[in-house]
Short mmCIF file of C-alpha atoms in Angstrom, two decimals:
data_model
loop_
_atom_site.label_atom_id
_atom_site.label_comp_id
_atom_site.label_asym_id
_atom_site.label_seq_id
_atom_site.Cartn_x
_atom_site.Cartn_y
_atom_site.Cartn_z
CA UNK H 1330 13.01 3.76 3.75
CA UNK H 1331 10.58 0.23 3.41
CA UNK H 1332 9.54 0.94 7.72
CA UNK H 1333 9.48 4.52 6.89
CA UNK H 1334 7.35 3.69 3.48
CA UNK H 1335 4.59 1.65 5.82
CA UNK H 1336 5.09 3.81 8.95
CA UNK H 1337 3.44 6.77 6.46
CA UNK H 1338 0.85 4.72 5.20
CA UNK H 1339 -0.59 3.29 8.41
CA UNK H 1340 -0.26 6.91 9.17
CA UNK H 1341 -2.51 7.98 6.44
CA UNK H 1342 -4.53 4.63 7.16
CA UNK H 1343 -5.35 6.15 10.61
CA UNK H 1344 -6.14 9.45 9.09
CA UNK H 1345 -9.00 8.46 7.08
CA UNK H 1346 -10.40 6.68 9.89
CA UNK H 1347 -11.20 9.58 11.22
CA UNK H 1348 -12.76 11.04 8.69
CA UNK H 1349 -16.34 9.61 7.43
CA UNK H 1350 -17.19 7.23 5.73
CA UNK H 1351 -18.88 3.88 4.96
CA UNK H 1352 -17.90 2.03 6.98
CA UNK H 1353 -15.32 -0.60 5.44
CA UNK H 1354 -13.47 -2.52 8.52
CA UNK H 1355 -9.72 -0.96 9.27
CA UNK H 1356 -7.62 -2.19 6.03
CA UNK H 1357 -9.55 -1.32 2.89
CA UNK H 1358 -9.22 -2.91 -0.47
CA UNK H 1359 -6.24 -1.97 -2.80
CA UNK H 1360 -6.22 -0.11 -5.89
CA UNK H 1361 -4.93 -1.21 -9.22
CA UNK H 1362 -2.32 -0.66 -10.83
CA UNK H 1363 -4.51 1.53 -12.96
CA UNK H 1364 -6.06 3.42 -10.45
CA UNK H 1365 -2.97 4.01 -8.59
CA UNK H 1366 -0.94 5.81 -11.57
CA UNK H 1367 -4.68 7.94 -12.00
CA UNK H 1368 -4.13 8.73 -8.47
CA UNK H 1369 -0.11 9.63 -8.85
CA UNK H 1370 -0.02 11.17 -12.13
CA UNK H 1371 3.01 8.42 -12.80
CA UNK H 1372 2.75 5.71 -15.71
CA UNK H 1373 1.12 2.74 -15.10
CA UNK H 1374 4.56 0.66 -15.39
CA UNK H 1375 6.05 2.55 -13.48
CA UNK H 1376 3.99 1.67 -10.30
CA UNK H 1377 4.21 -1.79 -11.55
CA UNK H 1378 8.52 -1.53 -11.45
CA UNK H 1379 8.24 0.20 -7.71
CA UNK H 1380 5.60 -2.43 -5.71
CA UNK H 1381 7.65 -5.22 -7.73
CA UNK H 1382 10.57 -3.53 -5.78
CA UNK H 1383 8.98 -3.25 -2.52
CA UNK H 1384 7.44 -7.71 -4.01
CA UNK H 1385 10.80 -8.19 -3.74
CA UNK H 1386 12.36 -6.95 -1.01
CA UNK H 1387 9.32 -7.71 1.44
CA UNK H 1388 9.89 -11.65 0.05
CA UNK H 1389 6.25 -10.89 -1.37
CA UNK H 1390 5.05 -12.69 -4.07
CA UNK H 1391 2.30 -10.90 -4.03
CA UNK H 1392 -0.29 -7.77 -2.42
CA UNK H 1393 -1.50 -11.01 -0.40
CA UNK H 1394 1.74 -11.89 1.16
CA UNK H 1395 2.19 -8.00 0.70
CA UNK H 1396 -0.72 -7.98 3.06
CA UNK H 1397 0.11 -10.61 5.74
CA UNK H 1398 3.62 -8.70 5.97
CA UNK H 1399 2.54 -5.42 6.47
CA UNK H 1400 0.41 -6.50 9.27
CA UNK H 1401 2.75 -8.64 11.24
CA UNK H 1402 4.50 -5.70 11.16
CA UNK H 1403 1.40 -3.94 13.20
#
């Protein structure tokens, strides 16, 4: 499941890289929990729960650790 999510995220990033946008580097800034919940039409607590479960599965203490983990995978 974890690999599937990361693969989908990377595919989405690659598709986003092909669209014309101002240069922002290969990894755009992360969204806040509130921004994620607004985009996905979920409650803020649901987003927090999912994010915390992802952190627990990969052993991340926070978003910085999660980003480091994803970069390590690629």
